[in-house]
mmCIF file of N, CA, C and O in Angstrom:
data_model
loop_
_atom_site.group_PDB
_atom_site.id
_atom_site.type_symbol
_atom_site.label_atom_id
_atom_site.label_comp_id
_atom_site.label_asym_id
_atom_site.label_seq_id
_atom_site.Cartn_x
_atom_site.Cartn_y
_atom_site.Cartn_z
ATOM 1 N N MET S 3 -4.277 -21.663 -2.574
ATOM 2 C CA MET S 3 -4.236 -21.591 -1.134
ATOM 3 C C MET S 3 -4.406 -20.141 -0.694
ATOM 4 O O MET S 3 -3.682 -19.266 -1.128
ATOM 5 N N LYS S 4 -5.373 -19.924 0.150
ATOM 6 C CA LYS S 4 -5.605 -18.580 0.666
ATOM 7 C C LYS S 4 -5.048 -18.448 2.071
ATOM 8 O O LYS S 4 -5.110 -19.387 2.864
ATOM 9 N N ILE S 5 -4.529 -17.301 2.355
ATOM 10 C CA ILE S 5 -4.043 -17.006 3.692
ATOM 11 C C ILE S 5 -5.005 -15.997 4.300
ATOM 12 O O ILE S 5 -5.232 -14.931 3.739
ATOM 13 N N ALA S 6 -5.562 -16.359 5.434
ATOM 14 C CA ALA S 6 -6.510 -15.468 6.100
ATOM 15 C C ALA S 6 -5.758 -14.296 6.722
ATOM 16 O O ALA S 6 -4.804 -14.488 7.475
ATOM 17 N N VAL S 7 -6.184 -13.101 6.373
ATOM 18 C CA VAL S 7 -5.539 -11.892 6.884
ATOM 19 C C VAL S 7 -6.624 -11.014 7.487
ATOM 20 O O VAL S 7 -7.637 -10.740 6.860
ATOM 21 N N SER S 8 -6.397 -10.602 8.703
ATOM 22 C CA SER S 8 -7.336 -9.714 9.373
ATOM 23 C C SER S 8 -6.904 -8.275 9.129
ATOM 24 O O SER S 8 -5.892 -7.814 9.667
ATOM 25 N N ARG S 9 -7.674 -7.578 8.306
ATOM 26 C CA ARG S 9 -7.321 -6.194 8.007
ATOM 27 C C ARG S 9 -7.644 -5.259 9.165
ATOM 28 O O ARG S 9 -7.287 -4.097 9.145
ATOM 29 N N SER S 10 -8.326 -5.773 10.165
ATOM 30 C CA SER S 10 -8.614 -4.957 11.342
ATOM 31 C C SER S 10 -7.430 -4.896 12.298
ATOM 32 O O SER S 10 -7.380 -4.038 13.171
ATOM 33 N N SER S 11 -6.493 -5.791 12.143
ATOM 34 C CA SER S 11 -5.352 -5.865 13.042
ATOM 35 C C SER S 11 -4.324 -4.783 12.719
ATOM 36 O O SER S 11 -4.084 -4.460 11.559
ATOM 37 N N TRP S 12 -3.695 -4.252 13.739
ATOM 38 C CA TRP S 12 -2.660 -3.247 13.530
ATOM 39 C C TRP S 12 -1.419 -3.880 12.906
ATOM 40 O O TRP S 12 -0.645 -3.205 12.236
ATOM 41 N N ARG S 13 -1.238 -5.193 13.111
ATOM 42 C CA ARG S 13 -0.085 -5.880 12.528
ATOM 43 C C ARG S 13 -0.166 -5.904 11.001
ATOM 44 O O ARG S 13 0.854 -5.813 10.325
ATOM 45 N N PHE S 14 -1.381 -6.069 10.477
ATOM 46 C CA PHE S 14 -1.548 -6.048 9.029
ATOM 47 C C PHE S 14 -1.121 -4.706 8.469
ATOM 48 O O PHE S 14 -0.409 -4.644 7.478
ATOM 49 N N TRP S 15 -1.532 -3.621 9.106
ATOM 50 C CA TRP S 15 -1.213 -2.289 8.592
ATOM 51 C C TRP S 15 0.263 -1.972 8.768
ATOM 52 O O TRP S 15 0.855 -1.278 7.944
ATOM 53 N N ALA S 16 0.890 -2.499 9.827
ATOM 54 C CA ALA S 16 2.334 -2.312 9.990
ATOM 55 C C ALA S 16 3.096 -3.060 8.897
ATOM 56 O O ALA S 16 4.050 -2.531 8.316
ATOM 57 N N LEU S 17 2.663 -4.282 8.586
ATOM 58 C CA LEU S 17 3.283 -5.043 7.510
ATOM 59 C C LEU S 17 3.052 -4.370 6.165
ATOM 60 O O LEU S 17 3.953 -4.301 5.322
ATOM 61 N N TYR S 18 1.866 -3.831 5.958
ATOM 62 C CA TYR S 18 1.533 -3.111 4.727
ATOM 63 C C TYR S 18 2.455 -1.903 4.551
ATOM 64 O O TYR S 18 2.999 -1.668 3.473
ATOM 65 N N LEU S 19 2.645 -1.151 5.631
ATOM 66 C CA LEU S 19 3.540 0.014 5.606
ATOM 67 C C LEU S 19 4.973 -0.416 5.312
ATOM 68 O O LEU S 19 5.660 0.195 4.478
ATOM 69 N N LEU S 20 5.431 -1.466 5.962
ATOM 70 C CA LEU S 20 6.794 -1.937 5.772
ATOM 71 C C LEU S 20 7.030 -2.424 4.351
ATOM 72 O O LEU S 20 8.067 -2.118 3.748
ATOM 73 N N LEU S 21 6.078 -3.149 3.791
ATOM 74 C CA LEU S 21 6.229 -3.639 2.421
ATOM 75 C C LEU S 21 6.263 -2.493 1.416
ATOM 76 O O LEU S 21 7.072 -2.493 0.482
ATOM 77 N N HIS S 22 5.400 -1.502 1.607
ATOM 78 C CA HIS S 22 5.415 -0.348 0.716
ATOM 79 C C HIS S 22 6.716 0.433 0.853
ATOM 80 O O HIS S 22 7.261 0.915 -0.143
ATOM 81 N N PHE S 23 7.205 0.570 2.067
ATOM 82 C CA PHE S 23 8.463 1.277 2.283
ATOM 83 C C PHE S 23 9.605 0.570 1.544
ATOM 84 O O PHE S 23 10.384 1.215 0.834
ATOM 85 N N CYS S 24 9.690 -0.745 1.698
ATOM 86 C CA CYS S 24 10.766 -1.494 1.040
ATOM 87 C C CYS S 24 10.651 -1.419 -0.479
ATOM 88 O O CYS S 24 11.658 -1.229 -1.175
ATOM 89 N N PHE S 25 9.440 -1.577 -0.989
ATOM 90 C CA PHE S 25 9.240 -1.521 -2.436
ATOM 91 C C PHE S 25 9.612 -0.140 -2.987
ATOM 92 O O PHE S 25 10.325 -0.037 -3.992
ATOM 93 N N LEU S 26 9.159 0.910 -2.326
ATOM 94 C CA LEU S 26 9.468 2.259 -2.792
ATOM 95 C C LEU S 26 10.964 2.567 -2.672
ATOM 96 O O LEU S 26 11.524 3.253 -3.533
ATOM 97 N N MET S 27 11.597 2.038 -1.652
ATOM 98 C CA MET S 27 13.037 2.241 -1.489
ATOM 99 C C MET S 27 13.796 1.578 -2.640
ATOM 100 O O MET S 27 14.721 2.182 -3.207
ATOM 101 N N MET S 28 13.382 0.366 -3.009
ATOM 102 C CA MET S 28 14.036 -0.312 -4.135
ATOM 103 C C MET S 28 13.805 0.438 -5.446
ATOM 104 O O MET S 28 14.732 0.583 -6.251
ATOM 105 N N VAL S 29 12.596 0.915 -5.662
ATOM 106 C CA VAL S 29 12.288 1.643 -6.894
ATOM 107 C C VAL S 29 13.107 2.924 -6.979
ATOM 108 O O VAL S 29 13.688 3.234 -8.027
ATOM 109 N N LEU S 30 13.174 3.674 -5.888
ATOM 110 C CA LEU S 30 13.983 4.896 -5.884
ATOM 111 C C LEU S 30 15.462 4.598 -6.120
ATOM 112 O O LEU S 30 16.141 5.319 -6.856
ATOM 113 N N PHE S 31 15.951 3.534 -5.507
ATOM 114 C CA PHE S 31 17.357 3.174 -5.689
ATOM 115 C C PHE S 31 17.648 2.845 -7.156
ATOM 116 O O PHE S 31 18.632 3.321 -7.729
ATOM 117 N N ILE S 32 16.787 2.047 -7.767
ATOM 118 C CA ILE S 32 16.994 1.657 -9.171
ATOM 119 C C ILE S 32 16.923 2.869 -10.090
ATOM 120 O O ILE S 32 17.775 3.058 -10.970
ATOM 121 N N PHE S 33 15.919 3.729 -9.898
ATOM 122 C CA PHE S 33 15.796 4.892 -10.763
ATOM 123 C C PHE S 33 16.945 5.878 -10.583
ATOM 124 O O PHE S 33 17.421 6.472 -11.556
ATOM 125 N N ARG S 34 17.415 6.025 -9.376
ATOM 126 C CA ARG S 34 18.544 6.950 -9.178
ATOM 127 C C ARG S 34 19.836 6.382 -9.741
ATOM 128 O O ARG S 34 20.675 7.131 -10.249
ATOM 129 N N GLN S 35 19.995 5.063 -9.685
ATOM 130 C CA GLN S 35 21.159 4.444 -10.314
ATOM 131 C C GLN S 35 21.101 4.636 -11.828
ATOM 132 O O GLN S 35 22.112 4.950 -12.464
ATOM 133 N N LEU S 36 19.930 4.421 -12.411
ATOM 134 C CA LEU S 36 19.776 4.623 -13.850
ATOM 135 C C LEU S 36 20.017 6.079 -14.230
ATOM 136 O O LEU S 36 20.644 6.364 -15.247
ATOM 137 N N TRP S 37 19.540 6.990 -13.405
ATOM 138 C CA TRP S 37 19.749 8.413 -13.672
ATOM 139 C C TRP S 37 21.234 8.754 -13.641
ATOM 140 O O TRP S 37 21.731 9.503 -14.481
ATOM 141 N N ALA S 38 21.944 8.184 -12.703
ATOM 142 C CA ALA S 38 23.386 8.442 -12.614
ATOM 143 C C ALA S 38 24.113 7.911 -13.845
ATOM 144 O O ALA S 38 25.054 8.536 -14.341
ATOM 145 N N LYS S 39 23.663 6.780 -14.371
ATOM 146 C CA LYS S 39 24.303 6.239 -15.582
ATOM 147 C C LYS S 39 23.949 7.059 -16.813
ATOM 148 O O LYS S 39 24.771 7.231 -17.701
ATOM 149 N N ILE S 40 22.741 7.567 -16.878
ATOM 150 C CA ILE S 40 22.331 8.371 -18.031
ATOM 151 C C ILE S 40 23.070 9.703 -18.053
ATOM 152 O O ILE S 40 23.546 10.150 -19.087
ATOM 153 N N VAL S 41 23.173 10.337 -16.898
ATOM 154 C CA VAL S 41 23.815 11.641 -16.811
ATOM 155 C C VAL S 41 25.327 11.527 -16.983
ATOM 156 O O VAL S 41 25.988 12.467 -17.432
ATOM 157 N N SER S 42 25.889 10.388 -16.664
ATOM 158 C CA SER S 42 27.329 10.108 -16.814
ATOM 159 C C SER S 42 28.202 11.031 -15.979
ATOM 160 O O SER S 42 29.192 11.580 -16.451
ATOM 161 N N ARG S 43 27.825 11.206 -14.759
ATOM 162 C CA ARG S 43 28.676 11.972 -13.850
ATOM 163 C C ARG S 43 28.618 11.324 -12.479
ATOM 164 O O ARG S 43 27.766 10.473 -12.219
ATOM 165 N N ALA S 44 29.506 11.724 -11.631
ATOM 166 C CA ALA S 44 29.542 11.146 -10.288
ATOM 167 C C ALA S 44 28.295 11.585 -9.519
ATOM 168 O O ALA S 44 28.019 12.778 -9.388
ATOM 169 N N TYR S 45 27.563 10.629 -9.064
ATOM 170 C CA TYR S 45 26.339 10.916 -8.322
ATOM 171 C C TYR S 45 26.386 10.115 -7.033
ATOM 172 O O TYR S 45 26.475 8.889 -7.055
ATOM 173 N N VAL S 46 26.354 10.806 -5.925
ATOM 174 C CA VAL S 46 26.413 10.146 -4.625
ATOM 175 C C VAL S 46 24.990 9.859 -4.174
ATOM 176 O O VAL S 46 24.157 10.769 -4.082
ATOM 177 N N LEU S 47 24.708 8.591 -3.921
ATOM 178 C CA LEU S 47 23.374 8.219 -3.453
ATOM 179 C C LEU S 47 23.217 8.609 -1.992
ATOM 180 O O LEU S 47 24.041 8.257 -1.151
ATOM 181 N N ASP S 48 22.174 9.324 -1.702
ATOM 182 C CA ASP S 48 21.877 9.728 -0.336
ATOM 183 C C ASP S 48 20.772 8.826 0.192
ATOM 184 O O ASP S 48 19.595 9.002 -0.125
ATOM 185 N N PHE S 49 21.175 7.815 0.967
ATOM 186 C CA PHE S 49 20.201 6.835 1.453
ATOM 187 C C PHE S 49 19.222 7.431 2.459
ATOM 188 O O PHE S 49 18.082 6.997 2.539
ATOM 189 N N ALA S 50 19.654 8.416 3.209
ATOM 190 C CA ALA S 50 18.746 9.044 4.170
ATOM 191 C C ALA S 50 17.625 9.780 3.438
ATOM 192 O O ALA S 50 16.460 9.707 3.844
ATOM 193 N N GLU S 51 17.958 10.447 2.353
ATOM 194 C CA GLU S 51 16.949 11.149 1.570
ATOM 195 C C GLU S 51 15.983 10.158 0.922
ATOM 196 O O GLU S 51 14.764 10.365 0.935
ATOM 197 N N MET S 52 16.522 9.062 0.390
ATOM 198 C CA MET S 52 15.655 8.048 -0.214
ATOM 199 C C MET S 52 14.755 7.397 0.828
ATOM 200 O O MET S 52 13.589 7.128 0.569
ATOM 201 N N ALA S 53 15.292 7.147 2.015
ATOM 202 C CA ALA S 53 14.488 6.547 3.087
ATOM 203 C C ALA S 53 13.384 7.502 3.531
ATOM 204 O O ALA S 53 12.250 7.078 3.787
ATOM 205 N N PHE S 54 13.701 8.793 3.609
ATOM 206 C CA PHE S 54 12.688 9.774 4.003
ATOM 207 C C PHE S 54 11.574 9.846 2.970
ATOM 208 O O PHE S 54 10.391 9.835 3.317
ATOM 209 N N GLU S 55 11.931 9.907 1.681
ATOM 210 C CA GLU S 55 10.916 9.954 0.626
ATOM 211 C C GLU S 55 10.079 8.686 0.618
ATOM 212 O O GLU S 55 8.847 8.738 0.525
ATOM 213 N N SER S 56 10.731 7.543 0.740
ATOM 214 C CA SER S 56 10.003 6.275 0.762
ATOM 215 C C SER S 56 9.077 6.201 1.968
ATOM 216 O O SER S 56 7.950 5.731 1.863
ATOM 217 N N GLY S 57 9.561 6.656 3.104
ATOM 218 C CA GLY S 57 8.728 6.648 4.310
ATOM 219 C C GLY S 57 7.513 7.541 4.185
ATOM 220 O O GLY S 57 6.402 7.151 4.565
ATOM 221 N N CYS S 58 7.709 8.727 3.632
ATOM 222 C CA CYS S 58 6.567 9.643 3.447
ATOM 223 C C CYS S 58 5.529 9.056 2.505
ATOM 224 O O CYS S 58 4.329 9.068 2.793
ATOM 225 N N TYR S 59 5.992 8.524 1.372
ATOM 226 C CA TYR S 59 5.059 7.932 0.418
ATOM 227 C C TYR S 59 4.378 6.696 1.002
ATOM 228 O O TYR S 59 3.185 6.477 0.800
ATOM 229 N N ALA S 60 5.117 5.872 1.723
ATOM 230 C CA ALA S 60 4.538 4.665 2.312
ATOM 231 C C ALA S 60 3.481 5.025 3.358
ATOM 232 O O ALA S 60 2.416 4.400 3.413
ATOM 233 N N ILE S 61 3.760 6.033 4.172
ATOM 234 C CA ILE S 61 2.772 6.464 5.171
ATOM 235 C C ILE S 61 1.531 7.017 4.484
ATOM 236 O O ILE S 61 0.398 6.714 4.874
ATOM 237 N N LEU S 62 1.725 7.804 3.444
ATOM 238 C CA LEU S 62 0.595 8.365 2.710
ATOM 239 C C LEU S 62 -0.264 7.267 2.078
ATOM 240 O O LEU S 62 -1.493 7.279 2.208
ATOM 241 N N ILE S 63 0.370 6.308 1.420
ATOM 242 C CA ILE S 63 -0.372 5.214 0.790
ATOM 243 C C ILE S 63 -1.110 4.390 1.831
ATOM 244 O O ILE S 63 -2.285 4.036 1.656
ATOM 245 N N THR S 64 -0.451 4.094 2.948
ATOM 246 C CA THR S 64 -1.075 3.294 3.999
ATOM 247 C C THR S 64 -2.251 4.033 4.622
ATOM 248 O O THR S 64 -3.298 3.430 4.878
ATOM 249 N N LEU S 65 -2.108 5.320 4.860
ATOM 250 C CA LEU S 65 -3.224 6.088 5.426
ATOM 251 C C LEU S 65 -4.424 6.136 4.490
ATOM 252 O O LEU S 65 -5.563 5.977 4.931
ATOM 253 N N VAL S 66 -4.170 6.325 3.209
ATOM 254 C CA VAL S 66 -5.276 6.360 2.241
ATOM 255 C C VAL S 66 -5.986 5.014 2.203
ATOM 256 O O VAL S 66 -7.221 4.943 2.222
ATOM 257 N N LYS S 67 -5.228 3.917 2.167
ATOM 258 C CA LYS S 67 -5.832 2.586 2.139
ATOM 259 C C LYS S 67 -6.588 2.296 3.437
ATOM 260 O O LYS S 67 -7.659 1.701 3.407
ATOM 261 N N PHE S 68 -6.028 2.707 4.576
ATOM 262 C CA PHE S 68 -6.678 2.466 5.859
ATOM 263 C C PHE S 68 -7.993 3.244 5.956
ATOM 264 O O PHE S 68 -9.009 2.708 6.393
ATOM 265 N N ILE S 69 -7.969 4.495 5.526
ATOM 266 C CA ILE S 69 -9.185 5.310 5.567
ATOM 267 C C ILE S 69 -10.250 4.744 4.635
ATOM 268 O O ILE S 69 -11.426 4.646 5.003
ATOM 269 N N SER S 70 -9.851 4.325 3.433
ATOM 270 C CA SER S 70 -10.837 3.745 2.513
ATOM 271 C C SER S 70 -11.368 2.420 3.048
ATOM 272 O O SER S 70 -12.545 2.097 2.867
ATOM 273 N N TYR S 71 -10.522 1.643 3.733
ATOM 274 C CA TYR S 71 -10.984 0.397 4.359
ATOM 275 C C TYR S 71 -12.008 0.686 5.454
ATOM 276 O O TYR S 71 -13.044 0.028 5.529
ATOM 277 N N ARG S 72 -11.714 1.674 6.291
ATOM 278 C CA ARG S 72 -12.647 2.007 7.385
ATOM 279 C C ARG S 72 -13.979 2.533 6.843
ATOM 280 O O ARG S 72 -15.042 2.199 7.362
ATOM 281 N N ILE S 73 -13.929 3.352 5.803
ATOM 282 C CA ILE S 73 -15.162 3.874 5.205
ATOM 283 C C ILE S 73 -15.970 2.735 4.605
ATOM 284 O O ILE S 73 -17.188 2.650 4.790
ATOM 285 N N GLY S 74 -15.304 1.833 3.885
ATOM 286 C CA GLY S 74 -15.995 0.683 3.305
ATOM 287 C C GLY S 74 -16.595 -0.225 4.358
ATOM 288 O O GLY S 74 -17.691 -0.756 4.183
ATOM 289 N N LYS S 75 -15.884 -0.410 5.447
ATOM 290 C CA LYS S 75 -16.387 -1.251 6.545
ATOM 291 C C LYS S 75 -17.614 -0.621 7.186
ATOM 292 O O LYS S 75 -18.599 -1.312 7.470
ATOM 293 N N ARG S 76 -17.576 0.678 7.390
ATOM 294 C CA ARG S 76 -18.743 1.353 7.978
ATOM 295 C C ARG S 76 -19.948 1.304 7.042
ATOM 296 O O ARG S 76 -21.074 1.134 7.481
ATOM 297 N N ARG S 77 -19.715 1.487 5.735
ATOM 298 C CA ARG S 77 -20.818 1.401 4.776
ATOM 299 C C ARG S 77 -21.427 0.012 4.774
ATOM 300 O O ARG S 77 -22.637 -0.136 4.675
ATOM 301 N N TYR S 78 -20.574 -1.014 4.859
ATOM 302 C CA TYR S 78 -21.080 -2.376 4.863
ATOM 303 C C TYR S 78 -21.881 -2.655 6.127
ATOM 304 O O TYR S 78 -22.912 -3.314 6.071
ATOM 305 N N GLU S 79 -21.409 -2.159 7.273
ATOM 306 C CA GLU S 79 -22.151 -2.350 8.521
ATOM 307 C C GLU S 79 -23.477 -1.614 8.485
ATOM 308 O O GLU S 79 -24.460 -2.067 9.066
ATOM 309 N N LYS S 80 -23.524 -0.498 7.792
ATOM 310 C CA LYS S 80 -24.748 0.289 7.704
ATOM 311 C C LYS S 80 -25.777 -0.383 6.805
ATOM 312 O O LYS S 80 -26.968 -0.339 7.085
ATOM 313 N N ASN S 81 -25.320 -0.992 5.702
ATOM 314 C CA ASN S 81 -26.225 -1.621 4.744
ATOM 315 C C ASN S 81 -25.646 -2.974 4.325
ATOM 316 O O ASN S 81 -25.078 -3.102 3.249
ATOM 317 N N PRO S 82 -25.820 -4.017 5.158
ATOM 318 C CA PRO S 82 -25.216 -5.317 4.835
ATOM 319 C C PRO S 82 -26.058 -6.132 3.849
ATOM 320 O O PRO S 82 -26.695 -7.113 4.221
ATOM 321 N N VAL S 83 -26.067 -5.741 2.608
ATOM 322 C CA VAL S 83 -26.801 -6.502 1.599
ATOM 323 C C VAL S 83 -25.956 -7.684 1.162
ATOM 324 O O VAL S 83 -24.758 -7.743 1.411
ATOM 325 N N ASP S 84 -26.586 -8.626 0.490
ATOM 326 C CA ASP S 84 -25.885 -9.810 0.030
ATOM 327 C C ASP S 84 -25.016 -9.441 -1.161
ATOM 328 O O ASP S 84 -25.514 -9.024 -2.197
ATOM 329 N N ARG S 85 -23.712 -9.584 -1.021
ATOM 330 C CA ARG S 85 -22.795 -9.171 -2.074
ATOM 331 C C ARG S 85 -22.115 -10.372 -2.726
ATOM 332 O O ARG S 85 -20.952 -10.330 -3.042
ATOM 333 N N ARG S 86 -22.849 -11.451 -2.921
ATOM 334 C CA ARG S 86 -22.267 -12.614 -3.598
ATOM 335 C C ARG S 86 -22.087 -12.302 -5.075
ATOM 336 O O ARG S 86 -22.871 -11.566 -5.664
ATOM 337 N N LYS S 87 -21.101 -12.930 -5.670
ATOM 338 C CA LYS S 87 -20.838 -12.671 -7.081
ATOM 339 C C LYS S 87 -21.821 -13.397 -7.994
ATOM 340 O O LYS S 87 -22.056 -12.992 -9.101
ATOM 341 N N ASN S 88 -22.352 -14.522 -7.528
ATOM 342 C CA ASN S 88 -23.265 -15.296 -8.355
ATOM 343 C C ASN S 88 -24.686 -14.772 -8.173
ATOM 344 O O ASN S 88 -25.319 -14.995 -7.150
ATOM 345 N N ASN S 89 -25.189 -14.090 -9.169
ATOM 346 C CA ASN S 89 -26.523 -13.508 -9.095
ATOM 347 C C ASN S 89 -27.581 -14.341 -9.812
ATOM 348 O O ASN S 89 -28.705 -13.900 -9.991
ATOM 349 N N LEU S 90 -27.244 -15.562 -10.228
ATOM 350 C CA LEU S 90 -28.177 -16.365 -11.022
ATOM 351 C C LEU S 90 -29.383 -16.828 -10.223
ATOM 352 O O LEU S 90 -30.491 -16.927 -10.738
ATOM 353 N N PHE S 91 -29.183 -17.130 -8.946
ATOM 354 C CA PHE S 91 -30.260 -17.734 -8.163
ATOM 355 C C PHE S 91 -30.876 -16.783 -7.164
ATOM 356 O O PHE S 91 -31.443 -17.207 -6.170
ATOM 357 N N ARG S 92 -30.770 -15.512 -7.420
ATOM 358 C CA ARG S 92 -31.411 -14.541 -6.522
ATOM 359 C C ARG S 92 -32.890 -14.452 -6.800
ATOM 360 O O ARG S 92 -33.346 -14.611 -7.930
ATOM 361 N N GLU S 93 -33.620 -14.184 -5.779
ATOM 362 C CA GLU S 93 -35.081 -14.035 -5.943
ATOM 363 C C GLU S 93 -35.476 -12.588 -5.976
ATOM 364 O O GLU S 93 -34.875 -11.749 -5.462
#
């Protein structure tokens, strides 16, 4: 089952940013917890710092993906050749 997603919509990019933020926040939390157990000392988790790092990385990843999407879209509009995967019946 495919779900149709419009990558031109701002809602898609907001959801993309939010998902990356949540994923990066979980990864940072897990790694910092593991680091605290390895070091064996009291380590206070700073959620504001983790949220800031996750937000910066999520914005960076989203901007790179958005820019590459826009460049690809412009290239396709400039040269709309047939990009089907099945090349057996081409003339």
